[in-house]
Short mmCIF file of C-alpha atoms (C1' of nucleotides) in Angstrom, two decimals:
data_model
loop_
_atom_site.label_atom_id
_atom_site.label_comp_id
_atom_site.label_asym_id
_atom_site.label_seq_id
_atom_site.Cartn_x
_atom_site.Cartn_y
_atom_site.Cartn_z
CA MET A 327 0.35 -0.09 -0.39
CA PRO A 328 1.83 3.32 -1.00
CA VAL A 329 2.35 6.25 0.41
CA THR A 330 -0.85 8.98 -0.23
CA VAL A 331 1.05 12.42 -0.85
CA LEU A 332 -1.09 15.96 -1.09
CA LEU A 333 1.23 18.98 -3.07
CA VAL A 334 0.31 22.49 -1.62
CA ASP A 335 1.81 25.06 -3.68
CA ASP A 336 0.62 28.27 -5.28
CA GLU A 337 3.51 27.74 -7.88
CA PRO A 338 2.31 25.19 -10.19
CA LEU A 339 5.94 24.73 -11.64
CA VAL A 340 6.89 23.24 -7.76
CA ARG A 341 3.59 21.41 -7.84
CA ALA A 342 4.51 19.70 -11.18
CA GLY A 343 8.47 19.65 -10.33
CA LEU A 344 7.42 17.59 -6.80
CA ARG A 345 4.85 15.78 -8.77
CA ALA A 346 7.43 14.57 -11.49
CA VAL A 347 9.62 12.72 -8.28
CA LEU A 348 7.25 11.27 -6.20
CA GLU A 349 4.96 9.86 -8.70
CA ALA A 350 9.02 8.40 -10.03
CA GLN A 351 8.71 6.39 -7.13
CA PRO A 352 6.56 3.21 -6.88
CA ASP A 353 5.65 3.46 -3.66
CA ILE A 354 5.10 6.64 -3.48
CA GLU A 355 1.36 8.19 -5.10
CA VAL A 356 0.03 11.60 -5.68
CA ALA A 357 -3.05 11.88 -4.47
CA GLY A 358 -4.15 15.63 -5.09
CA GLU A 359 -2.66 19.28 -4.94
CA ALA A 360 -3.77 22.56 -4.11
CA ALA A 361 -2.80 26.17 -4.53
CA ASP A 362 -3.74 27.50 -1.19
CA GLY A 363 -4.46 27.27 1.93
CA ALA A 364 -8.20 27.21 2.00
CA ALA A 365 -8.05 24.53 0.12
CA VAL A 366 -6.25 22.19 2.16
CA VAL A 367 -9.14 20.49 5.59
CA PRO A 368 -11.48 19.50 2.33
CA LEU A 369 -8.84 18.33 0.17
CA VAL A 370 -7.77 16.12 2.93
CA ARG A 371 -11.02 14.92 4.35
CA ARG A 372 -12.15 13.46 0.71
CA LEU A 373 -8.52 12.13 -0.09
CA ARG A 374 -6.89 11.15 2.88
CA PRO A 375 -3.48 11.33 2.17
CA ASP A 376 -0.63 10.09 4.67
CA VAL A 377 1.61 13.28 3.83
CA VAL A 378 0.93 16.93 2.98
CA ALA A 379 3.58 18.31 1.17
CA MET A 380 2.87 22.12 2.06
CA ASP A 381 4.27 25.45 1.08
CA VAL A 382 5.08 28.00 4.21
CA ARG A 383 3.86 31.09 2.16
CA MET A 384 0.80 31.16 0.86
CA PRO A 385 -2.43 33.23 -0.63
CA LEU A 386 -5.45 33.42 1.10
CA LEU A 387 -4.02 30.85 4.16
CA ASP A 388 -0.66 30.52 4.48
CA GLY A 389 1.19 27.08 5.76
CA ILE A 390 1.08 27.76 9.62
CA GLU A 391 -2.76 28.24 9.44
CA ALA A 392 -3.33 25.64 7.30
CA THR A 393 -1.50 23.46 9.51
CA ARG A 394 -3.51 24.31 11.96
CA ALA A 395 -6.79 24.55 10.55
CA LEU A 396 -5.61 20.77 9.90
CA LEU A 397 -4.77 19.29 13.69
CA ARG A 398 -7.85 21.27 14.47
CA THR A 399 -10.29 19.77 12.41
CA VAL A 400 -9.04 16.91 11.19
CA SER A 401 -9.52 13.69 13.18
CA ASP A 402 -6.80 11.48 12.57
CA PRO A 403 -4.68 14.11 10.67
CA PRO A 404 -2.00 13.48 7.82
CA ARG A 405 1.62 14.30 9.10
CA ILE A 406 2.88 17.70 7.67
CA LEU A 407 6.45 18.56 5.67
CA VAL A 408 6.41 22.07 4.92
CA VAL A 409 8.25 22.89 1.98
CA THR A 410 10.13 26.14 2.10
CA THR A 411 12.78 28.19 -0.17
CA PHE A 412 14.97 29.50 2.82
CA GLU A 413 16.04 27.24 5.59
CA ASN A 414 16.37 30.14 7.94
CA ASP A 415 12.45 30.77 7.00
CA GLU A 416 10.75 32.08 10.63
CA TYR A 417 7.66 31.09 8.83
CA VAL A 418 9.14 27.38 9.70
CA TYR A 419 9.48 27.55 12.87
CA GLU A 420 6.34 28.84 13.15
CA ALA A 421 4.62 26.26 11.09
CA LEU A 422 7.05 23.59 13.15
CA ARG A 423 5.62 24.74 16.81
CA ALA A 424 1.88 24.72 14.65
CA GLY A 425 2.76 20.90 14.47
CA ALA A 426 4.34 20.33 11.45
CA ASP A 427 6.32 17.29 11.21
CA GLY A 428 9.43 18.03 9.65
CA PHE A 429 10.63 20.70 6.65
CA LEU A 430 12.36 20.31 3.58
CA LEU A 431 14.06 22.48 1.25
CA LYS A 432 13.00 23.30 -2.01
CA ARG A 433 16.47 22.95 -3.77
CA ALA A 434 16.93 19.78 -1.96
CA ARG A 435 18.16 17.12 -4.34
CA PRO A 436 15.16 14.72 -5.87
CA ALA A 437 16.34 11.40 -3.63
CA GLU A 438 16.10 13.72 -0.39
CA ILE A 439 12.62 15.36 -1.42
CA VAL A 440 11.45 11.51 -1.73
CA HIS A 441 13.79 10.23 1.70
CA ALA A 442 11.78 13.14 3.28
CA VAL A 443 8.69 11.92 2.81
CA ARG A 444 8.71 8.27 3.18
CA LEU A 445 10.77 9.01 6.90
CA ILE A 446 7.61 10.90 7.67
CA ALA A 447 5.09 8.93 6.43
CA GLU A 448 6.90 6.33 8.61
CA GLY A 449 6.37 8.88 11.68
CA GLU A 450 9.40 10.07 11.69
CA SER A 451 10.35 13.53 12.53
CA LEU A 452 12.43 15.66 9.78
CA LEU A 453 13.45 18.53 12.12
CA PHE A 454 17.26 18.93 10.96
CA PRO A 455 17.97 16.38 8.60
CA ALA A 456 21.84 16.23 7.73
CA SER A 457 20.90 16.88 4.17
CA VAL A 458 19.33 20.60 5.51
CA ARG A 459 22.70 20.82 7.28
CA ARG A 460 24.42 20.63 4.64
CA LEU A 461 22.58 22.48 2.17
CA ALA A 462 22.84 25.21 4.98
CA ALA A 463 26.56 24.72 4.90
CA GLU A 464 26.48 24.56 0.92
CA TYR A 465 24.75 27.70 0.54
CA GLY A 466 27.22 29.46 2.73
CA ASP A 467 23.82 31.20 5.20
CA GLY A 468 21.96 30.93 2.56
CA GLY A 469 19.45 34.10 3.85
CA GLY A 470 20.70 33.98 7.50
CA ASN A 471 23.80 35.38 7.92
CA ARG A 472 25.34 33.70 10.94
CA ALA A 473 25.92 37.46 13.55
CA ALA A 474 22.58 38.86 11.81
CA ARG A 475 20.72 35.73 13.76
CA ALA A 476 23.10 35.09 16.51
CA GLU A 477 21.66 38.78 16.83
CA LEU A 478 18.25 37.66 16.91
CA GLU A 479 18.17 34.92 18.81
CA ARG A 480 19.98 36.97 21.57
CA ALA A 481 16.98 40.14 20.66
CA ARG A 482 14.71 37.87 22.42
CA LEU A 483 11.99 40.33 20.81
CA THR A 484 8.02 40.71 22.33
CA ASP A 485 5.38 40.01 20.35
CA ARG A 486 4.78 43.01 20.09
CA GLU A 487 8.26 44.15 19.43
CA GLY A 488 8.81 41.95 16.83
CA GLU A 489 5.02 43.03 14.73
CA VAL A 490 6.68 46.40 15.11
CA LEU A 491 9.80 45.40 13.34
CA ARG A 492 7.89 43.37 10.30
CA LEU A 493 5.57 46.56 9.80
CA MET A 494 9.17 48.73 9.68
CA ALA A 495 10.69 45.96 7.47
CA ARG A 496 7.52 46.65 4.29
CA GLY A 497 8.95 50.80 4.86
CA LEU A 498 6.15 52.08 7.54
CA SER A 499 6.86 54.66 9.44
CA ASN A 500 5.83 55.65 12.90
CA ALA A 501 2.71 57.42 12.05
CA GLU A 502 1.43 54.31 9.75
CA ILE A 503 2.53 51.67 12.47
CA ALA A 504 0.78 53.48 14.91
CA ALA A 505 -2.55 53.62 12.81
CA ARG A 506 -1.76 49.81 11.60
CA LEU A 507 -1.59 48.68 15.10
CA VAL A 508 -4.02 51.16 16.95
CA VAL A 509 -2.17 52.57 18.84
CA GLY A 510 -0.81 56.32 19.79
CA THR A 511 2.95 56.92 18.09
CA GLU A 512 4.74 57.19 21.50
CA THR A 513 3.60 54.03 21.85
CA VAL A 514 5.60 53.23 18.81
CA LYS A 515 8.00 55.21 19.11
CA SER A 516 8.75 52.93 22.90
CA HIS A 517 8.54 50.23 20.54
CA VAL A 518 11.05 51.06 17.69
CA SER A 519 13.38 51.98 20.84
CA ALA A 520 13.23 49.07 22.05
CA VAL A 521 13.49 47.21 18.97
CA LEU A 522 16.88 49.21 18.35
CA ALA A 523 18.34 48.75 21.19
CA LYS A 524 17.60 44.87 21.37
CA LEU A 525 18.88 44.29 17.75
CA GLY A 526 21.84 46.72 18.28
CA ALA A 527 20.59 48.97 15.63
CA ARG A 528 21.20 52.78 15.37
CA ASP A 529 18.26 53.12 13.32
CA ARG A 530 15.03 51.62 11.33
CA THR A 531 17.29 50.90 8.77
CA GLN A 532 20.21 49.22 10.32
CA ALA A 533 17.17 46.94 11.95
CA VAL A 534 15.48 46.02 8.33
CA ILE A 535 18.31 44.84 7.14
CA THR A 536 19.34 43.09 10.17
CA ALA A 537 15.42 41.74 9.96
CA TYR A 538 16.62 40.46 6.39
CA GLU A 539 20.05 39.32 7.13
CA SER A 540 18.75 36.95 9.64
CA GLY A 541 15.81 35.26 8.22
CA PHE A 542 13.32 37.02 10.01
CA VAL A 543 12.16 38.57 7.05
CA THR A 544 12.51 36.92 3.37
CA PRO A 545 12.94 38.88 0.20
CA GLY A 546 9.63 37.56 -2.26
CA MET B 1268 9.54 19.07 -35.84
CA PRO B 1269 9.14 20.31 -32.28
CA VAL B 1270 11.39 22.45 -30.39
CA THR B 1271 13.98 21.67 -28.20
CA VAL B 1272 14.63 23.08 -24.97
CA LEU B 1273 17.88 22.79 -22.96
CA LEU B 1274 16.90 23.21 -19.34
CA VAL B 1275 19.46 24.96 -16.73
CA ASP B 1276 18.84 25.25 -13.06
CA ASP B 1277 20.88 24.23 -10.04
CA GLU B 1278 17.56 23.05 -8.05
CA PRO B 1279 16.88 19.96 -9.62
CA LEU B 1280 12.68 20.16 -8.24
CA VAL B 1281 12.46 23.15 -10.65
CA ARG B 1282 14.29 20.86 -13.65
CA ALA B 1283 11.51 18.65 -13.22
CA GLY B 1284 8.91 20.86 -12.50
CA LEU B 1285 9.80 22.13 -15.87
CA ARG B 1286 10.58 19.40 -17.42
CA ALA B 1287 6.83 18.04 -16.70
CA VAL B 1288 5.65 21.22 -17.69
CA LEU B 1289 7.18 21.01 -21.55
CA GLU B 1290 6.62 17.52 -22.13
CA ALA B 1291 3.15 17.35 -21.51
CA GLN B 1292 3.21 19.59 -24.75
CA PRO B 1293 3.62 17.01 -28.20
CA ASP B 1294 5.30 20.26 -30.12
CA ILE B 1295 8.23 20.35 -27.12
CA GLU B 1296 11.16 18.49 -26.64
CA VAL B 1297 13.50 19.02 -23.08
CA ALA B 1298 17.25 17.77 -25.08
CA GLY B 1299 18.48 18.43 -21.71
CA GLU B 1300 19.08 19.50 -18.53
CA ALA B 1301 22.28 21.28 -16.84
CA ALA B 1302 22.58 22.34 -13.17
CA ASP B 1303 25.08 25.39 -13.36
CA GLY B 1304 26.25 27.51 -16.51
CA ALA B 1305 29.34 26.06 -16.87
CA ALA B 1306 27.77 22.80 -18.34
CA VAL B 1307 26.07 24.89 -20.68
CA VAL B 1308 28.12 25.36 -23.68
CA PRO B 1309 29.53 22.19 -24.31
CA LEU B 1310 25.72 20.44 -23.73
CA VAL B 1311 24.61 23.59 -26.36
CA ARG B 1312 27.35 22.36 -28.66
CA ARG B 1313 26.07 19.06 -28.27
CA LEU B 1314 22.45 19.37 -28.27
CA ARG B 1315 21.88 22.25 -30.55
CA PRO B 1316 18.71 23.10 -28.85
CA ASP B 1317 16.19 25.91 -29.65
CA VAL B 1318 15.60 27.51 -26.52
CA VAL B 1319 18.22 27.49 -23.72
CA ALA B 1320 15.41 28.21 -19.97
CA MET B 1321 18.30 29.71 -17.92
CA ASP B 1322 18.22 30.31 -14.37
CA VAL B 1323 19.98 33.69 -13.56
CA ARG B 1324 21.33 32.58 -9.96
CA MET B 1325 23.37 29.45 -10.27
CA PRO B 1326 26.51 28.11 -8.35
CA LEU B 1327 29.79 28.18 -10.78
CA LEU B 1328 28.49 30.17 -13.38
CA ASP B 1329 25.69 32.32 -13.59
CA GLY B 1330 22.44 33.08 -16.03
CA ILE B 1331 24.60 36.13 -17.40
CA GLU B 1332 27.95 34.71 -17.65
CA ALA B 1333 26.71 31.76 -19.23
CA THR B 1334 24.38 34.09 -21.26
CA ARG B 1335 27.90 36.01 -22.52
CA ALA B 1336 29.50 33.18 -23.25
CA LEU B 1337 27.13 31.49 -24.79
CA LEU B 1338 26.67 34.08 -27.23
CA ARG B 1339 30.65 34.69 -27.81
CA THR B 1340 31.43 31.25 -28.44
CA VAL B 1341 28.36 29.32 -29.97
CA SER B 1342 27.36 30.03 -33.71
CA ASP B 1343 24.30 30.53 -34.37
CA PRO B 1344 23.78 30.37 -30.83
CA PRO B 1345 19.94 29.31 -29.10
CA ARG B 1346 17.36 32.10 -28.42
CA ILE B 1347 17.83 32.28 -23.78
CA LEU B 1348 15.13 32.80 -21.97
CA VAL B 1349 15.91 33.41 -18.29
CA VAL B 1350 14.27 31.90 -15.75
CA THR B 1351 13.83 33.43 -12.33
CA THR B 1352 11.52 34.31 -9.10
CA PHE B 1353 11.57 37.88 -8.54
CA GLU B 1354 10.25 40.43 -11.88
CA ASN B 1355 12.66 42.94 -10.37
CA ASP B 1356 15.85 40.61 -9.97
CA GLU B 1357 18.81 43.40 -11.39
CA TYR B 1358 20.47 39.69 -12.31
CA VAL B 1359 17.86 39.67 -14.89
CA TYR B 1360 18.22 42.95 -16.58
CA GLU B 1361 21.70 42.24 -17.24
CA ALA B 1362 21.07 39.21 -18.41
CA LEU B 1363 18.98 40.69 -20.70
CA ARG B 1364 21.50 43.08 -21.91
CA ALA B 1365 23.74 40.43 -22.26
CA GLY B 1366 22.12 38.79 -24.87
CA ALA B 1367 19.11 37.47 -23.30
CA ASP B 1368 15.50 37.05 -25.10
CA GLY B 1369 12.83 37.03 -22.40
CA PHE B 1370 12.16 36.52 -19.27
CA LEU B 1371 9.84 34.14 -17.76
CA LEU B 1372 8.85 34.27 -13.56
CA LYS B 1373 8.99 30.65 -11.85
CA ARG B 1374 5.06 31.08 -10.24
CA ALA B 1375 3.98 31.58 -14.26
CA ARG B 1376 1.15 28.82 -14.75
CA PRO B 1377 1.99 26.02 -16.93
CA ALA B 1378 0.43 27.29 -20.11
CA GLU B 1379 2.15 30.57 -19.94
CA ILE B 1380 5.91 29.03 -19.74
CA VAL B 1381 4.64 27.27 -22.53
CA HIS B 1382 3.46 29.82 -24.64
CA ALA B 1383 7.09 31.82 -23.47
CA VAL B 1384 8.97 28.84 -24.72
CA ARG B 1385 6.88 28.90 -27.89
CA LEU B 1386 6.84 32.63 -28.18
CA ILE B 1387 10.83 32.95 -27.81
CA ALA B 1388 11.55 29.73 -30.08
CA GLU B 1389 9.61 31.61 -33.19
CA GLY B 1390 11.81 34.41 -32.43
CA GLU B 1391 10.00 37.23 -30.58
CA SER B 1392 11.13 39.01 -27.65
CA LEU B 1393 9.16 38.78 -24.36
CA LEU B 1394 10.74 41.24 -22.33
CA PHE B 1395 7.12 42.19 -20.28
CA PRO B 1396 4.81 39.72 -21.28
CA ALA B 1397 1.02 40.60 -20.38
CA SER B 1398 1.50 37.82 -17.59
CA VAL B 1399 4.39 38.97 -15.91
CA ARG B 1400 2.52 42.67 -15.67
CA ARG B 1401 -0.31 40.57 -14.15
CA LEU B 1402 1.96 38.51 -11.75
CA ALA B 1403 3.41 41.66 -10.79
CA ALA B 1404 0.31 43.40 -10.06
CA GLU B 1405 -1.08 40.30 -8.05
CA TYR B 1406 1.76 39.86 -6.20
CA GLY B 1407 2.52 43.49 -5.39
CA ASP B 1408 1.58 43.82 -1.72
CA GLY B 1409 -0.81 46.74 -2.19
CA GLY B 1410 -0.57 49.81 -3.63
CA GLY B 1411 2.69 51.13 -2.09
CA ASN B 1412 5.02 48.48 -2.92
CA ARG B 1413 3.90 48.08 -6.63
CA ALA B 1414 4.33 51.22 -7.14
CA ALA B 1415 7.85 51.07 -6.46
CA ARG B 1416 8.11 47.60 -8.49
CA ALA B 1417 7.10 49.88 -11.26
CA GLU B 1418 9.40 52.33 -10.80
CA LEU B 1419 12.68 49.85 -10.25
CA GLU B 1420 11.31 48.51 -13.48
CA ARG B 1421 12.45 51.99 -15.36
CA ALA B 1422 14.82 52.59 -12.73
CA ARG B 1423 17.87 52.61 -14.05
CA LEU B 1424 20.60 53.60 -11.35
CA THR B 1425 23.45 55.26 -12.69
CA ASP B 1426 26.81 53.30 -10.84
CA ARG B 1427 27.65 56.02 -8.31
CA GLU B 1428 23.75 55.96 -7.36
CA GLY B 1429 23.75 51.89 -6.95
CA GLU B 1430 26.86 52.08 -5.19
CA VAL B 1431 25.05 54.52 -2.74
CA LEU B 1432 22.20 52.00 -2.60
CA ARG B 1433 24.33 49.41 -1.73
CA LEU B 1434 25.92 50.85 1.11
CA MET B 1435 22.60 52.35 2.21
CA ALA B 1436 21.60 48.26 2.26
CA ARG B 1437 24.49 47.89 4.30
CA GLY B 1438 23.35 50.23 7.03
CA LEU B 1439 25.32 53.33 7.07
CA SER B 1440 24.40 56.68 7.15
CA ASN B 1441 24.85 59.83 5.09
CA ALA B 1442 27.89 60.67 6.45
CA GLU B 1443 29.38 57.31 6.90
CA ILE B 1444 28.81 57.09 2.76
CA ALA B 1445 30.69 60.26 2.56
CA ALA B 1446 34.38 59.08 4.56
CA ARG B 1447 33.30 56.20 2.67
CA LEU B 1448 33.25 57.37 -1.13
CA VAL B 1449 35.80 59.93 -0.19
CA VAL B 1450 32.84 62.38 -1.14
CA GLY B 1451 31.03 65.43 0.52
CA THR B 1452 27.66 64.63 2.53
CA GLU B 1453 25.72 66.91 0.39
CA THR B 1454 26.95 64.90 -2.63
CA VAL B 1455 25.77 61.92 -0.90
CA LYS B 1456 22.79 63.80 -0.28
CA SER B 1457 22.37 64.61 -4.08
CA HIS B 1458 22.68 60.36 -4.84
CA VAL B 1459 20.39 59.61 -2.25
CA SER B 1460 17.59 61.87 -3.32
CA ALA B 1461 18.15 60.09 -6.64
CA VAL B 1462 17.37 56.99 -5.66
CA LEU B 1463 14.90 57.73 -3.62
CA ALA B 1464 13.07 59.04 -6.58
CA LYS B 1465 13.80 56.66 -9.21
CA LEU B 1466 12.79 53.55 -6.99
CA GLY B 1467 9.70 55.50 -5.29
CA ALA B 1468 10.46 55.28 -1.70
CA ARG B 1469 10.19 57.74 0.63
CA ASP B 1470 13.21 57.18 2.70
CA ARG B 1471 15.93 55.44 2.91
CA THR B 1472 14.14 52.47 4.94
CA GLN B 1473 12.29 51.58 1.93
CA ALA B 1474 15.09 52.18 -0.57
CA VAL B 1475 16.87 48.93 1.01
CA ILE B 1476 13.73 47.22 1.22
CA THR B 1477 13.14 47.54 -2.41
CA ALA B 1478 17.51 46.41 -2.26
CA TYR B 1479 16.47 43.25 -0.92
CA GLU B 1480 13.13 42.71 -2.87
CA SER B 1481 14.25 42.87 -6.34
CA GLY B 1482 17.66 41.27 -5.03
CA PHE B 1483 19.85 44.12 -5.99
CA VAL B 1484 21.20 42.88 -2.63
CA THR B 1485 20.40 39.86 -1.12
CA PRO B 1486 21.00 38.55 2.62
CA GLY B 1487 24.06 36.35 3.63
"C1'" DC C 1252 0.23 39.41 48.65
"C1'" DG C 1253 4.54 41.75 45.79
"C1'" DG C 1254 6.88 41.70 42.32
"C1'" DC C 1255 7.68 41.64 37.16
"C1'" DG C 1256 7.32 42.11 32.35
"C1'" DT C 1257 4.86 43.87 28.72
"C1'" DC C 1258 1.28 47.19 26.48
"C1'" DT C 1259 0.61 51.72 26.94
"C1'" DC C 1260 1.12 56.77 26.60
"C1'" DC C 1261 3.59 61.22 27.64
"C1'" DC C 1262 7.55 65.26 28.23
"C1'" DC C 1263 11.92 67.49 26.24
"C1'" DC C 1264 15.09 67.83 22.50
"C1'" DG C 1265 18.84 67.56 19.11
"C1'" DT C 1266 19.82 66.39 14.86
"C1'" DG C 1267 20.36 63.58 10.63
"C1'" DC C 1268 17.22 63.38 6.74
"C1'" DG C 1269 14.82 64.72 2.69
"C1'" DG C 1270 12.87 68.46 -0.14
"C1'" DG C 1271 13.58 71.86 -3.29
"C1'" DG C 1272 16.18 75.15 -5.23
"C1'" DG C 1273 21.18 76.49 -8.02
"C1'" DA C 1274 25.58 76.01 -9.55
"C1'" DG C 1275 30.01 74.00 -11.88
"C1'" DC C 1276 32.90 70.38 -14.43
"C1'" DC C 1277 34.41 66.50 -17.01
"C1'" DC C 1278 33.19 63.42 -21.04
"C1'" DG C 1279 30.78 61.78 -25.07
"C1'" DG C 1280 27.93 61.84 -28.54
"C1'" DC C 1281 24.94 64.91 -32.10
"C1'" DG D 1378 30.91 73.76 -31.64
"C1'" DC D 1379 27.00 72.60 -28.73
"C1'" DC D 1380 23.92 69.71 -25.52
"C1'" DG D 1381 23.14 66.09 -22.28
"C1'" DG D 1382 23.74 63.06 -18.33
"C1'" DG D 1383 26.86 61.57 -14.23
"C1'" DC D 1384 29.17 63.76 -10.50
"C1'" DT D 1385 30.39 67.17 -7.38
"C1'" DC D 1386 29.03 70.75 -4.05
"C1'" DC D 1387 26.10 74.28 -2.13
"C1'" DC D 1388 21.92 76.70 0.25
"C1'" DC D 1389 18.15 76.65 3.39
"C1'" DC D 1390 13.75 74.36 5.54
"C1'" DG D 1391 10.56 70.84 8.16
"C1'" DC D 1392 10.03 67.30 10.38
"C1'" DA D 1393 10.43 62.64 11.26
"C1'" DC D 1394 13.56 59.85 14.38
"C1'" DG D 1395 15.49 58.70 17.97
"C1'" DG D 1396 17.46 59.07 22.85
"C1'" DG D 1397 16.49 59.68 27.73
"C1'" DG D 1398 13.42 60.05 31.19
"C1'" DG D 1399 8.73 58.92 33.61
"C1'" DA D 1400 4.39 56.41 34.78
"C1'" DG D 1401 0.15 53.88 34.99
"C1'" DA D 1402 -2.74 49.13 33.99
"C1'" DC D 1403 -2.57 44.47 33.11
"C1'" DG D 1404 -1.23 39.90 34.34
"C1'" DC D 1405 1.42 36.36 35.10
"C1'" DC D 1406 3.72 34.03 38.59
"C1'" DG D 1407 5.64 33.08 43.07
#
DNA sequence: CGGCGTCTCCCCCGTGCGGGGGAGCCCGGC
DNA sequence: GCCGGGCTCCCCCGCACGGGGGAGACGCCG
């Protein structure tokens, strides 16, 4: 009895690639595809796949929310393999905290992709497989320079501070952030100052750079 | 006689996806694959493909250099379709200047990918197809950034402006940039203003964000 | 209970930033 | 020759930013 997989990614090209790679295996079967997180729950109910290979970044409903929704609403939920482009995508960690069972880099080799799906299907957790560490090393930090990352680790931003940093990283001014969060500009200034202090940044631009360099936010 | 395509991308998953999408067409044939730019020239010599679908960012030899190498060393070179993740990747423009015939977003739909390959094969140039504009609009995060991207498409920064933007993206203040470039701070301010205007950015933070989002600078 | 951390808001104050002007110099192209 | 673009430098000016304080309200936890 083959392992059945549901592919969830907003890019058809990635779905086609995963399908080609996985269906080349006799013991793996692609049960279906979805282009966004919102379609996942009904599809899982109908297809009952063993594994969901899920992108984190998607329109409508991202991989984190889709993971939560699956675990919350589906009885005997499938194992969830998070698929991502960047190794230090903080969304990945959120997805793992939300209950995903492992993650996989899109640039992994076909054999590694197949291996990951099999492992996950068998109930193994696949948090930091050797292949990922190797890839991370090969691609030299690829989206997470160590110093910046260490800085962010030590920083221990509060929820609110992280929220503010994210908005800073979208180019919003203090006034705009205040409007978005429905608080006063003075409050935002407090949070911004805290972020700058914790990150060792001199101004918001340096803070945003640290956010990018550490993978706290990612381009694309 | 079918259109033959050589796939060049360092990610096997992307190659598999392109292969699956293209080989579903009766009039398109995948002649071969390469994982980096260095392998392109000999492969083209041997396989004589009509079209090379080439990633810009690759180890060893990137898409720009590979394009140059092809046009310089191969007689009757194939048409070159640049494949990219970001619409405003400055490398793409370099590749186009180097002689590539068009570019394609990885998140395009299969039908659009097929269409692009056919167009390129027929000798059409494919610089800003409607599909790309539509995708850019769809994925533009609402308003401000979209305008900035559209701006960046046309924004041809001068050498000096690019240099200044790069230093901005490293967190340097105007005074520090001035010291680094051995010019006056007023001069730096002029360049910064020009960059902001060309990028449609309100302040240096937004400019740096655009630099990251467009791939003008990369984390790590 | 009292402490602690978080979130909220307030004051003053200096300054780096960015807009809007203008101007001289050099080089390459028409 | 002249013109245009790029690089350089200068003026004034308003303001958002960020530092350095302080303070009240809430929830959590020992």
